[in-house]
CSV table of C-alpha atoms and ligand atoms in Angstrom, one decimal:
chain,number,residue,atom,x,y,z
D,17,MET,CA,0.0,0.0,0.0
D,18,MET,CA,1.2,3.5,-0.8
D,19,ASN,CA,0.7,6.0,1.9
D,20,PHE,CA,0.8,9.8,1.2
D,21,ASP,CA,-0.2,10.8,4.8
D,22,PHE,CA,2.1,12.7,7.1
D,23,THR,CA,2.3,11.2,10.6
D,24,PRO,CA,1.1,13.3,13.6
D,25,GLU,CA,4.7,13.8,14.5
D,26,GLN,CA,5.5,15.1,11.1
D,27,GLU,CA,2.5,17.5,11.2
D,28,MET,CA,3.6,18.7,14.6
D,29,LEU,CA,7.1,19.2,13.3
D,30,ARG,CA,5.9,21.3,10.3
D,31,SER,CA,3.7,23.5,12.5
D,32,THR,CA,6.6,24.0,14.9
D,33,VAL,CA,9.1,25.1,12.2
D,34,ARG,CA,6.4,27.2,10.5
D,35,LYS,CA,5.7,29.1,13.7
D,36,PHE,CA,9.4,29.5,14.4
D,37,VAL,CA,10.0,30.9,10.9
D,38,ASP,CA,7.0,33.3,11.0
D,39,LYS,CA,8.1,34.6,14.4
D,40,GLU,CA,11.9,34.5,14.4
D,41,ILE,CA,12.9,34.9,10.7
D,42,MET,CA,10.1,36.6,8.7
D,43,PRO,CA,10.1,39.9,10.6
D,44,TYR,CA,13.9,40.4,10.3
D,45,ILE,CA,14.9,38.7,7.1
D,46,LYS,CA,14.6,41.8,4.8
D,47,GLU,CA,17.1,43.7,7.0
D,48,TRP,CA,19.5,40.7,7.4
D,49,ASP,CA,19.5,40.2,3.6
D,50,GLU,CA,20.2,43.9,3.0
D,51,ARG,CA,23.0,43.9,5.6
D,52,GLY,CA,24.4,40.6,4.5
D,53,TYR,CA,24.1,39.4,8.1
D,54,PHE,CA,23.9,35.7,9.1
D,55,ASP,CA,22.3,35.5,12.5
D,56,PRO,CA,24.0,32.7,14.5
D,57,ASN,CA,21.1,32.8,17.0
D,58,ILE,CA,18.9,31.0,14.5
D,59,MET,CA,21.1,27.9,14.7
D,60,LYS,CA,21.0,28.1,18.5
D,61,ARG,CA,17.2,28.4,18.5
D,62,LEU,CA,17.0,25.4,16.0
D,63,ALA,CA,19.1,23.5,18.5
D,64,GLU,CA,16.7,24.3,21.4
D,65,LEU,CA,13.9,22.9,19.2
D,66,ASN,CA,16.0,19.7,18.8
D,67,LEU,CA,16.2,20.2,15.1
D,68,MET,CA,19.9,20.4,14.4
D,69,GLY,CA,19.9,16.6,14.4
D,70,VAL,CA,16.3,16.0,13.5
D,71,CYS,CA,17.0,12.7,11.6
D,72,ILE,CA,20.1,11.7,13.6
D,73,PRO,CA,19.4,8.7,15.8
D,74,GLU,CA,18.8,9.4,19.5
D,75,GLU,CA,21.9,7.4,20.5
D,76,TYR,CA,24.0,10.1,18.7
D,77,GLY,CA,22.2,13.0,20.2
D,78,GLY,CA,19.5,13.6,17.6
D,79,ALA,CA,15.7,13.5,17.5
D,80,GLY,CA,15.6,10.2,15.7
D,81,MET,CA,12.9,11.3,13.2
D,82,ASP,CA,12.8,10.0,9.7
D,83,TYR,CA,14.5,11.4,6.6
D,84,ASN,CA,11.3,13.0,5.3
D,85,SER,CA,11.1,14.9,8.6
D,86,LEU,CA,14.4,16.5,7.6
D,87,ALA,CA,12.7,17.4,4.3
D,88,ILE,CA,9.9,19.1,6.2
D,89,VAL,CA,12.3,21.2,8.2
D,90,CYS,CA,14.1,22.2,5.0
D,91,GLU,CA,10.8,23.1,3.2
D,92,GLU,CA,9.6,25.3,6.1
D,93,LEU,CA,13.0,27.0,6.7
D,94,GLU,CA,13.4,27.9,3.0
D,95,ARG,CA,9.9,29.3,3.1
D,96,GLY,CA,11.6,31.9,5.4
D,97,ASP,CA,14.9,32.2,3.6
D,98,THR,CA,17.3,30.0,1.6
D,99,ALA,CA,20.2,31.0,3.9
D,100,PHE,CA,18.9,29.0,6.9
D,101,ARG,CA,17.9,26.0,4.8
D,102,THR,CA,21.4,26.1,3.3
D,103,ALA,CA,22.9,26.1,6.8
D,104,VAL,CA,20.9,23.0,7.7
D,105,SER,CA,21.8,21.4,4.4
D,106,VAL,CA,25.5,21.6,5.1
D,107,HIS,CA,25.3,20.9,8.9
D,108,ILE,CA,23.0,17.9,8.7
D,109,GLY,CA,22.9,16.9,5.0
D,110,LEU,CA,26.5,17.2,4.0
D,111,ASN,CA,28.3,16.8,7.3
D,112,SER,CA,26.4,15.0,10.1
D,113,LEU,CA,24.8,12.4,7.9
D,114,THR,CA,28.2,11.7,6.4
D,115,LEU,CA,29.6,11.1,9.8
D,116,LEU,CA,26.7,8.8,10.6
D,117,GLN,CA,27.3,6.9,7.4
D,118,TRP,CA,31.1,6.7,7.3
D,119,GLY,CA,32.4,7.7,10.8
D,120,THR,CA,34.0,5.4,13.3
D,121,GLU,CA,32.3,5.1,16.7
D,122,GLU,CA,34.9,7.4,18.2
D,123,GLN,CA,34.4,10.0,15.4
D,124,LYS,CA,30.6,9.8,15.9
D,125,GLN,CA,31.0,10.3,19.7
D,126,LYS,CA,33.5,13.2,19.3
D,127,TYR,CA,31.9,15.1,16.3
D,128,LEU,CA,28.4,13.8,15.5
D,129,VAL,CA,27.0,13.9,19.0
D,130,PRO,CA,27.7,17.6,19.7
D,131,GLN,CA,26.6,18.5,16.1
D,132,ALA,CA,23.3,16.7,16.5
D,133,LYS,CA,22.7,18.5,19.8
D,134,GLY,CA,23.6,21.8,18.0
D,135,GLU,CA,26.5,22.5,20.4
D,136,LYS,CA,28.9,22.4,17.4
D,137,ILE,CA,28.3,23.3,13.7
D,138,GLY,CA,29.5,21.2,10.8
D,139,ALA,CA,30.3,22.2,7.2
D,140,PHE,CA,31.7,20.7,4.0
D,141,GLY,CA,34.7,21.7,2.0
D,142,LEU,CA,34.9,20.2,-1.4
D,143,THR,CA,34.9,23.0,-4.0
D,144,GLU,CA,38.1,24.9,-4.9
D,145,PRO,CA,39.0,27.8,-7.1
D,146,GLY,CA,39.9,25.4,-9.9
D,147,ALA,CA,37.5,22.5,-9.1
D,148,GLY,CA,33.7,22.6,-8.8
D,149,SER,CA,31.8,20.1,-11.0
D,150,ASP,CA,35.1,18.4,-11.8
D,151,VAL,CA,35.9,17.1,-8.3
D,152,ALA,CA,39.0,15.2,-9.3
D,153,ALA,CA,40.6,18.6,-10.3
D,154,ILE,CA,41.0,19.6,-6.6
D,155,SER,CA,44.6,20.4,-5.6
D,156,THR,CA,44.5,20.4,-1.8
D,157,THR,CA,46.9,17.8,-0.5
D,158,ALA,CA,47.2,15.7,2.7
D,159,VAL,CA,50.7,14.3,3.4
D,160,ARG,CA,51.1,11.7,6.1
D,161,ASP,CA,53.6,12.6,8.8
D,162,GLY,CA,53.7,10.1,11.6
D,163,ASP,CA,50.4,10.2,13.5
D,164,TYR,CA,49.2,13.2,11.4
D,165,TYR,CA,48.3,14.3,8.0
D,166,ILE,CA,49.5,17.8,6.9
D,167,LEU,CA,46.9,19.6,4.9
D,168,ASN,CA,47.7,22.4,2.4
D,169,GLY,CA,45.4,24.1,0.0
D,170,GLN,CA,42.3,26.3,-0.4
D,171,LYS,CA,38.6,25.8,-0.7
D,172,THR,CA,36.0,28.3,-1.9
D,173,TRP,CA,32.3,28.9,-1.9
D,174,ILE,CA,32.0,27.0,1.4
D,175,SER,CA,28.8,27.6,3.3
D,176,LEU,CA,29.2,28.5,7.0
D,177,CYS,CA,32.9,29.1,6.4
D,178,ASP,CA,33.2,31.5,9.3
D,179,ILE,CA,30.6,29.9,11.5
D,180,ALA,CA,31.2,26.1,11.5
D,181,ASP,CA,33.4,24.4,14.1
D,182,HIS,CA,34.1,21.2,12.1
D,183,PHE,CA,34.6,20.7,8.4
D,184,ILE,CA,34.7,17.6,6.3
D,185,VAL,CA,37.5,18.4,3.9
D,186,PHE,CA,38.6,16.6,0.8
D,187,ALA,CA,42.3,16.4,-0.2
D,188,TYR,CA,44.6,14.2,-2.3
D,189,THR,CA,46.6,11.7,-0.4
D,190,ASP,CA,47.8,10.2,-3.7
D,191,LYS,CA,47.4,12.4,-6.8
D,192,SER,CA,48.6,9.6,-9.2
D,193,LYS,CA,45.5,7.6,-8.5
D,194,LYS,CA,43.2,10.4,-9.7
D,195,HIS,CA,39.8,10.4,-7.9
D,196,HIS,CA,40.8,7.1,-6.2
D,197,GLY,CA,43.5,9.1,-4.4
D,198,ILE,CA,41.2,11.6,-2.7
D,199,SER,CA,40.6,11.2,1.1
D,200,ALA,CA,38.2,12.8,3.5
D,201,PHE,CA,39.3,14.5,6.8
D,202,ILE,CA,37.5,16.0,9.8
D,203,VAL,CA,39.2,19.4,10.4
D,204,GLU,CA,38.5,21.6,13.4
D,205,ARG,CA,38.5,25.4,13.1
D,206,THR,CA,40.9,25.6,16.0
D,207,MET,CA,43.6,23.5,14.4
D,208,PRO,CA,46.7,25.8,13.8
D,209,GLY,CA,47.1,26.9,10.1
D,210,PHE,CA,43.3,26.9,9.4
D,211,SER,CA,41.6,30.2,8.4
D,212,SER,CA,38.5,31.4,6.6
D,213,LYS,CA,37.2,34.5,4.8
D,214,ALA,CA,33.7,35.4,3.7
D,215,ILE,CA,32.9,36.2,0.0
D,216,LYS,CA,31.2,39.6,-0.4
D,217,GLY,CA,28.9,40.7,-3.2
D,218,LYS,CA,26.8,37.6,-3.7
D,219,LEU,CA,23.7,37.7,-5.9
D,220,GLY,CA,21.5,35.9,-3.3
D,221,ILE,CA,21.6,34.0,0.0
D,222,ARG,CA,22.9,37.3,1.4
D,223,ALA,CA,21.7,36.4,4.9
D,224,GLY,CA,24.0,33.4,4.7
D,225,ASN,CA,27.7,33.0,5.2
D,226,THR,CA,29.7,31.6,2.3
D,227,GLY,CA,33.5,31.9,1.6
D,228,GLU,CA,37.0,30.5,1.5
D,229,LEU,CA,38.9,28.1,3.7
D,230,PHE,CA,42.7,28.1,3.8
D,231,PHE,CA,44.9,25.2,5.0
D,232,ASP,CA,48.5,26.2,5.8
D,233,ASN,CA,50.3,23.1,7.1
D,234,VAL,CA,47.3,22.1,9.2
D,235,ARG,CA,48.2,19.0,11.2
D,236,VAL,CA,45.2,16.7,11.3
D,237,PRO,CA,45.4,13.7,13.6
D,238,LYS,CA,45.3,10.4,11.7
D,239,GLU,CA,42.2,9.5,13.7
D,240,ASN,CA,40.4,12.3,11.8
D,241,LEU,CA,40.7,10.4,8.5
D,242,LEU,CA,37.0,9.7,7.5
D,243,GLY,CA,36.7,6.3,5.9
D,244,HIS,CA,39.8,4.8,4.3
D,245,GLU,CA,42.5,6.5,2.4
D,246,GLY,CA,41.4,6.9,-1.2
D,247,GLU,CA,37.7,6.7,-0.3
D,248,GLY,CA,37.1,10.5,-0.3
D,249,PHE,CA,35.5,10.7,-3.7
D,250,LYS,CA,32.9,8.1,-2.8
D,251,ILE,CA,32.3,9.8,0.6
D,252,ALA,CA,31.8,13.1,-1.2
D,253,MET,CA,29.3,11.7,-3.6
D,254,SER,CA,27.4,9.9,-0.9
D,255,ALA,CA,27.3,13.1,1.1
D,256,LEU,CA,25.8,14.8,-1.9
D,257,ASP,CA,23.0,12.3,-2.0
D,258,ASN,CA,22.0,13.7,1.4
D,259,GLY,CA,22.8,17.3,0.7
D,260,ARG,CA,20.9,17.3,-2.6
D,261,PHE,CA,17.9,15.9,-0.9
D,262,THR,CA,17.8,18.8,1.5
D,263,VAL,CA,18.3,21.3,-1.3
D,264,ALA,CA,15.4,19.8,-3.2
D,265,ALA,CA,13.2,19.9,-0.2
D,266,GLY,CA,14.2,23.6,0.3
D,267,ALA,CA,13.2,24.3,-3.3
D,268,VAL,CA,9.7,23.0,-2.4
D,269,GLY,CA,9.6,25.6,0.4
D,270,LEU,CA,10.7,28.4,-2.0
D,271,ILE,CA,7.9,27.5,-4.4
D,272,MET,CA,5.5,27.6,-1.4
D,273,ALA,CA,6.7,31.1,-0.5
D,274,CYS,CA,6.4,32.2,-4.2
D,275,LEU,CA,2.8,30.9,-4.3
D,276,GLU,CA,1.9,32.5,-0.9
D,277,ALA,CA,3.1,35.9,-2.0
D,278,SER,CA,1.7,35.7,-5.6
D,279,VAL,CA,-1.8,34.5,-4.5
D,280,LYS,CA,-2.0,37.3,-2.0
D,281,TYR,CA,-1.0,39.9,-4.6
D,282,CYS,CA,-3.3,38.4,-7.2
D,283,HIS,CA,-6.2,39.2,-4.9
D,284,GLU,CA,-5.0,42.7,-4.0
D,285,ARG,CA,-4.0,44.1,-7.4
D,286,LYS,CA,-6.6,45.1,-9.9
D,287,THR,CA,-6.2,45.9,-13.6
D,288,PHE,CA,-8.9,46.4,-16.3
D,289,GLY,CA,-11.5,46.4,-13.5
D,290,LYS,CA,-10.7,43.0,-12.0
D,291,GLU,CA,-8.2,41.2,-9.7
D,292,ILE,CA,-5.1,40.2,-11.7
D,293,GLY,CA,-5.8,36.6,-10.6
D,294,ARG,CA,-8.7,36.6,-13.0
D,295,HIS,CA,-6.5,37.1,-16.0
D,296,GLN,CA,-5.7,33.7,-17.7
D,297,LEU,CA,-2.0,34.4,-18.3
D,298,VAL,CA,-1.5,35.2,-14.7
D,299,GLN,CA,-3.4,32.0,-13.8
D,300,GLN,CA,-1.0,30.1,-16.0
D,301,MET,CA,1.9,31.3,-13.8
D,302,ILE,CA,0.0,30.3,-10.7
D,303,ALA,CA,-0.9,26.9,-12.2
D,304,ASN,CA,2.8,26.3,-13.1
D,305,MET,CA,3.9,27.1,-9.6
D,306,GLU,CA,1.3,24.6,-8.2
D,307,ALA,CA,2.4,21.9,-10.6
D,308,GLY,CA,6.0,22.6,-9.7
D,309,LEU,CA,5.2,22.4,-6.0
D,310,GLN,CA,3.3,19.1,-6.2
D,311,ILE,CA,5.7,17.4,-8.7
D,312,SER,CA,8.8,18.4,-6.7
D,313,ARG,CA,7.3,17.4,-3.4
D,314,LEU,CA,6.5,13.9,-4.7
D,315,LEU,CA,10.1,13.5,-6.0
D,316,VAL,CA,11.5,14.6,-2.7
D,317,TYR,CA,9.4,12.3,-0.5
D,318,LYS,CA,10.1,9.4,-2.8
D,319,ALA,CA,13.8,10.0,-2.3
D,320,GLY,CA,13.1,10.3,1.5
D,321,TYR,CA,11.2,7.0,1.4
D,322,LEU,CA,14.1,5.2,-0.1
D,323,LYS,CA,16.5,6.7,2.5
D,324,ASN,CA,14.1,5.5,5.2
D,325,GLN,CA,14.3,2.0,3.8
D,326,GLY,CA,18.1,2.2,3.7
D,327,LYS,CA,18.0,1.9,-0.1
D,328,ARG,CA,20.4,3.6,-2.6
D,329,ASN,CA,18.8,6.8,-3.9
D,330,THR,CA,21.5,8.6,-5.9
D,331,ARG,CA,19.4,8.6,-9.1
D,332,GLU,CA,16.1,9.6,-7.4
D,333,THR,CA,17.7,12.3,-5.3
D,334,SER,CA,19.5,13.8,-8.3
D,335,LEU,CA,16.2,14.0,-10.2
D,336,ALA,CA,14.4,15.6,-7.2
D,337,LYS,CA,17.2,18.2,-6.8
D,338,TRP,CA,17.3,19.1,-10.5
D,339,ILE,CA,13.6,19.3,-11.1
D,340,ALA,CA,12.7,21.0,-7.7
D,341,CYS,CA,15.4,23.7,-8.1
D,342,ASP,CA,14.5,24.4,-11.7
D,343,PHE,CA,10.8,24.8,-10.7
D,344,ALA,CA,11.7,27.0,-7.8
D,345,ASN,CA,13.9,29.3,-10.0
D,346,LYS,CA,11.0,29.5,-12.5
D,347,ALA,CA,8.4,30.1,-9.7
D,348,ALA,CA,10.5,32.9,-8.3
D,349,ASP,CA,10.9,34.5,-11.8
D,350,ASP,CA,7.1,34.3,-12.3
D,351,ALA,CA,6.4,35.6,-8.8
D,352,VAL,CA,8.3,38.8,-9.7
D,353,GLN,CA,6.4,38.9,-13.0
D,354,ILE,CA,3.1,38.7,-11.2
D,355,HIS,CA,4.1,41.6,-8.9
D,356,GLY,CA,5.0,43.8,-11.9
D,357,ALA,CA,7.2,46.7,-11.0
D,358,TYR,CA,6.6,46.2,-7.3
D,359,GLY,CA,8.2,42.8,-7.6
D,360,TYR,CA,11.3,44.6,-8.8
D,361,SER,CA,11.8,46.3,-5.4
D,362,ASN,CA,12.4,44.9,-2.0
D,363,GLU,CA,9.1,46.3,-0.8
D,364,TYR,CA,8.0,42.7,-1.5
D,365,PRO,CA,9.9,39.5,-0.8
D,366,VAL,CA,9.8,38.1,-4.3
D,367,GLU,CA,13.0,39.8,-5.6
D,368,ARG,CA,14.8,38.0,-2.8
D,369,TYR,CA,13.2,34.7,-3.7
D,370,LEU,CA,14.5,35.2,-7.3
D,371,ARG,CA,18.0,36.0,-6.2
D,372,ASN,CA,18.0,33.1,-3.7
D,373,SER,CA,16.6,30.6,-6.2
D,374,LYS,CA,19.7,30.8,-8.4
D,375,ALA,CA,22.5,29.3,-6.2
D,376,PRO,CA,20.6,26.0,-5.7
D,377,VAL,CA,20.5,25.5,-9.5
D,378,ILE,CA,24.4,25.7,-9.3
D,379,TYR,CA,25.4,24.1,-6.0
D,380,GLU,CA,25.4,20.4,-5.2
D,381,GLY,CA,25.5,19.6,-8.9
D,382,THR,CA,24.6,22.1,-11.5
D,383,ARG,CA,21.5,21.8,-13.6
D,384,GLU,CA,23.7,20.5,-16.4
D,385,ILE,CA,25.4,17.8,-14.2
D,386,HIS,CA,22.0,16.5,-13.1
D,387,THR,CA,20.7,16.5,-16.6
D,388,ILE,CA,23.7,14.4,-17.8
D,389,MET,CA,23.3,12.1,-14.8
D,390,GLN,CA,19.6,11.4,-15.6
D,391,ALA,CA,20.4,10.8,-19.3
D,392,GLU,CA,23.2,8.5,-18.4
D,393,TYR,CA,21.1,6.4,-16.1
D,394,VAL,CA,18.4,6.0,-18.7
D,395,LEU,CA,20.9,5.2,-21.5
D,396,GLY,CA,22.7,2.6,-19.3
D,397,TYR,CA,26.0,4.5,-19.2
D,398,ARG,CA,25.8,5.1,-15.4
D,399,LYS,CA,25.2,2.4,-12.8
D,400,ASP,CA,25.6,2.9,-9.0
D,401,LYS,CA,28.2,0.5,-7.6
D,402,PRO,CA,27.5,-0.8,-4.0
D,403,LEU,CA,29.1,1.3,-1.2
D,404,ARG,CA,31.2,-0.1,1.6
D,405,LYS,CA,28.9,1.8,4.1
D,406,MET,CA,25.3,2.8,3.5
D,407,LEU,CA,23.3,5.6,5.3
D,408,PRO,CA,21.5,3.7,8.0
D,409,ALA,CA,17.8,3.1,7.4
D,410,TRP,CA,15.4,4.9,9.7
D,411,ASN,CA,14.6,3.1,12.9
D,412,PRO,CA,11.0,4.1,14.0
D,413,GLU,CA,11.9,3.1,17.6
D,414,SER,CA,14.2,6.0,17.9
D,415,VAL,CA,11.8,9.0,17.7
D,416,LYS,CA,12.3,11.7,20.4
D,417,LEU,CA,10.6,15.0,19.9
E,715,LIG,C1,25.9,30.0,-2.4
E,715,LIG,C2,26.8,28.8,-2.6
E,715,LIG,C3,27.2,27.9,-1.6
E,715,LIG,C4,28.0,26.8,-1.8
E,715,LIG,N1,28.3,26.0,-0.8
E,715,LIG,C5,29.3,25.0,-0.9
E,715,LIG,C6,29.7,24.2,0.2
E,715,LIG,O1,29.2,24.4,1.3
E,715,LIG,N2,30.7,23.3,0.0
E,715,LIG,C7,31.3,23.1,-1.3
E,715,LIG,O2,32.1,22.3,-1.4
E,715,LIG,N3,30.8,23.9,-2.3
E,715,LIG,C8,29.9,24.8,-2.2
E,715,LIG,N4,29.5,25.6,-3.3
E,715,LIG,C9,30.1,25.4,-4.6
E,715,LIG,C10,29.3,24.6,-5.6
E,715,LIG,O3,29.0,23.3,-5.2
E,715,LIG,C11,29.9,24.7,-7.0
E,715,LIG,O4,29.8,26.1,-7.3
E,715,LIG,C12,29.3,23.8,-8.0
E,715,LIG,O5,29.7,22.5,-7.8
E,715,LIG,C13,29.7,24.2,-9.4
E,715,LIG,O6,31.1,24.3,-9.6
E,715,LIG,P1,31.7,25.6,-10.2
E,715,LIG,O7,31.0,26.8,-9.6
E,715,LIG,O8,33.2,25.5,-10.2
E,715,LIG,O9,31.2,25.6,-11.7
E,715,LIG,P2,32.0,24.8,-12.9
E,715,LIG,O10,32.1,23.3,-12.5
E,715,LIG,O11,33.2,25.5,-13.3
E,715,LIG,O12,30.9,24.9,-14.1
E,715,LIG,C14,30.7,26.1,-14.9
E,715,LIG,C15,29.6,25.8,-15.9
E,715,LIG,O13,30.0,24.7,-16.8
E,715,LIG,C16,29.0,23.7,-16.7
E,715,LIG,N5,29.6,22.4,-16.8
E,715,LIG,C17,30.7,21.9,-16.1
E,715,LIG,N6,31.0,20.7,-16.5
E,715,LIG,C18,30.1,20.3,-17.4
E,715,LIG,C19,29.9,19.2,-18.2
E,715,LIG,N7,30.6,18.0,-18.0
E,715,LIG,N8,28.9,19.2,-19.1
E,715,LIG,C20,28.1,20.3,-19.3
E,715,LIG,N9,28.2,21.4,-18.6
E,715,LIG,C21,29.2,21.4,-17.6
E,715,LIG,C22,28.3,23.9,-15.4
E,715,LIG,O14,27.0,23.2,-15.4
E,715,LIG,C23,28.2,25.4,-15.2
E,715,LIG,O15,27.2,25.9,-16.0
E,715,LIG,C24,28.6,26.6,-3.1
E,715,LIG,C25,28.2,27.5,-4.2
E,715,LIG,C26,27.4,28.5,-3.9
E,715,LIG,C27,27.0,29.4,-5.1
């Protein structure tokens, strides 16, 4: 039997996050966006609500809810602003779930538990000035020296660069093996030789923190190698399966926000003697947003369902991420169109939605990369090989909220 119902716990979760966003983000976001200010208190408040580890098992400090509950949190947060959903995407999707999947018991106790409780913040450093889509082009290196690895290099476009306490960082331990020579490390901000710097002048997600990481002979204990040497590429790709899921869910939230603003304006604004919502071409934009919302949501929850079962979902997650982000970008464009000239000023939130909707079409696999992935799956050129470690299936016994 297929079941499209939310559980009472999921309904309660949605209502909690919605109230939080309405009270603690909506009244301030316009100013934060204008100032380019990331409010760290939002992460603290999310921790108080037990949401910084919403789908992390209770034994590791989380709320033990299912993976679609993570999607609900992301939808509702991005309804407020993409910056806070992005923060949750990197903290939970790219970092904490990667520790859950690949970490040793010691690494989980040391890093995952405080992250799930929201006492520490996690981020993810893959992209470099010369390497985005082409991950194997990274040039950061990690050279073994006794009980340490010495990291040198630079990352860029890293979300929470100045905020996070722990980073999962990818570096070559053996360049000659190409992507089989990349390894993953847990790096702490306090390790000597580490520094970060925010990027200014972003198109969108201005209320978020994004920037560069620098590694100048950073000595990382060998215990902080995540997975085996040479397993970094696989770890990065499996992390993206979870990050992309949260990005797709967030895009659903952005479409909700576009619809909310557009429907309200359609009833307020009159032209030619009637509400603009009565004009068929405006209705077409509203109908497209609704279709995008429903299609994207189904794709997201299907990916979440597979995660709950502990099944591989790279293909389904990529499709959800590609389609939802494209629909959100189009919905935001149409929301500005519906608002006419008023949509072009920050008197209304839709110009922020349009600016915010662009980065998700670029990060965690560009539109083009996901298009190629989907074609390759269909054509039989791409097959997912089994992983040494899978993301654990959801255990319904472990709910705590
Ligand atoms: C706001 C923001 C936050 C981010 N946060 C993080 C983060 O936390 N951690 C992190 O590691 N990274 C992060 N990124 C970086 C992001 O993941 C990369 O920007 C993304 O992977 C694309 O890489 P690139 O920008 O180098 O583009 P490129 O890879 O240089 O691509 C440029 C263009 O060429 C196209 N292209 C490339 N290869 C192909 C191909 N084979 N076929 C067809 N077209 C192709 C792309 O689709 C794109 O249109 C963030 C980016 C942004 C904007």
